[in-house]
XYZ file of C-alpha atoms in Angstrom:
113
model
C -30.540 28.359 -30.087
C -32.277 28.406 -27.201
C -30.277 29.499 -23.870
C -31.574 26.193 -22.356
C -30.012 24.134 -25.246
C -26.700 26.023 -25.175
C -26.614 25.123 -21.561
C -27.043 21.695 -22.143
C -24.496 21.544 -24.845
C -22.067 23.161 -22.610
C -22.551 20.877 -19.875
C -22.341 18.109 -22.035
C -18.819 19.263 -23.684
C -17.511 20.081 -19.923
C -18.375 16.380 -19.020
C -16.742 15.064 -21.836
C -13.641 17.019 -21.220
C -13.613 16.348 -17.294
C -14.494 12.767 -17.325
C -11.115 11.673 -19.023
C -9.248 14.185 -16.756
C -10.539 12.537 -13.535
C -9.785 9.192 -15.046
C -6.288 10.213 -15.982
C -5.629 11.632 -12.457
C -7.107 8.407 -10.774
C -4.954 6.241 -12.954
C -1.586 8.310 -12.170
C -2.148 8.278 -8.376
C -2.905 4.444 -8.454
C 0.230 3.943 -10.687
C 2.700 5.754 -8.005
C 1.128 3.903 -5.061
C 1.400 0.235 -5.111
C -1.510 -2.097 -3.976
C -1.066 -3.449 -0.346
C -1.277 -6.962 -1.479
C 1.351 -6.732 -4.211
C 3.560 -4.918 -1.268
C 2.577 -7.810 1.114
C 3.603 -10.317 -1.557
C 7.182 -8.839 -2.433
C 8.072 -8.848 1.628
C 6.722 -12.262 2.016
C 9.351 -13.346 -0.903
C 12.028 -11.293 0.975
C 11.059 -13.185 4.198
C 10.828 -16.611 2.534
C 14.736 -16.323 1.313
C 15.524 -16.643 5.191
C 12.661 -18.144 6.829
C 9.499 -20.493 6.361
C 6.525 -17.809 6.287
C 3.606 -18.990 8.297
C 1.221 -16.055 7.982
C 1.286 -12.106 7.347
C -0.602 -9.176 7.372
C -0.728 -5.428 6.107
C -2.913 -2.306 6.741
C -4.814 -1.799 3.425
C -4.492 1.768 3.564
C -1.124 3.636 3.263
C -0.372 6.252 5.986
C 1.971 9.387 5.856
C 4.077 10.261 9.078
C 4.550 13.730 8.863
C 6.511 13.764 12.422
C 9.558 11.638 10.767
C 9.171 12.975 7.385
C 8.522 9.348 5.893
C 6.979 8.561 2.442
C 3.587 7.029 2.342
C 3.879 3.692 4.276
C 2.258 0.587 4.956
C 2.603 -1.249 8.298
C 2.231 -5.010 8.790
C 3.696 -7.967 10.293
C 5.134 -11.303 9.229
C 5.166 -14.738 11.210
C 7.899 -16.874 10.331
C 9.696 -19.987 11.382
C 13.336 -20.095 11.290
C 15.713 -23.165 10.426
C 15.770 -24.330 13.882
C 12.320 -24.471 14.341
C 11.705 -21.224 16.427
C 8.587 -19.020 15.943
C 9.722 -15.306 14.939
C 7.040 -12.556 14.519
C 8.234 -9.330 12.817
C 6.291 -5.893 12.325
C 7.357 -3.927 9.211
C 7.006 -0.744 7.701
C 7.275 -0.754 3.774
C 7.339 2.179 1.355
C 3.940 2.249 -0.477
C 5.332 3.563 -3.752
C 8.591 1.111 -3.975
C 7.644 -1.868 -1.768
C 10.552 -1.940 -0.256
C 10.996 -2.545 3.568
C 11.832 0.539 5.608
C 11.946 -0.852 9.003
C 11.400 -3.977 10.795
C 11.363 -5.395 14.197
C 11.284 -8.493 15.740
C 8.146 -9.196 18.318
C 9.033 -11.089 21.425
C 5.952 -13.179 22.144
C 7.468 -15.458 24.850
C 7.671 -12.563 27.452
C 3.577 -13.199 28.209
C 2.041 -10.525 26.011
């Protein structure tokens, strides 16, 4: 065999080994971090138990807050109507791996902001 043919076979063998490895890594990474739309749907369901949900949003990409040693999180918001008809706006932080709400705050829009 020539050196050129041997190099080509070696390159082909490396591609056969590395491609499935990269696909496995990609799959495992996606498996552990939930899609933002999935997390938002879960949060909307949680808020629907107490309120009528009018609108909601979420950041597409998770973020890591190293300062407070938090896991990967999504940030977003939910606009609700309570049983008395009052509009309530929430912001939330949700765990990107479990989809559970870590923190939520009411935003008071009646103050003129």
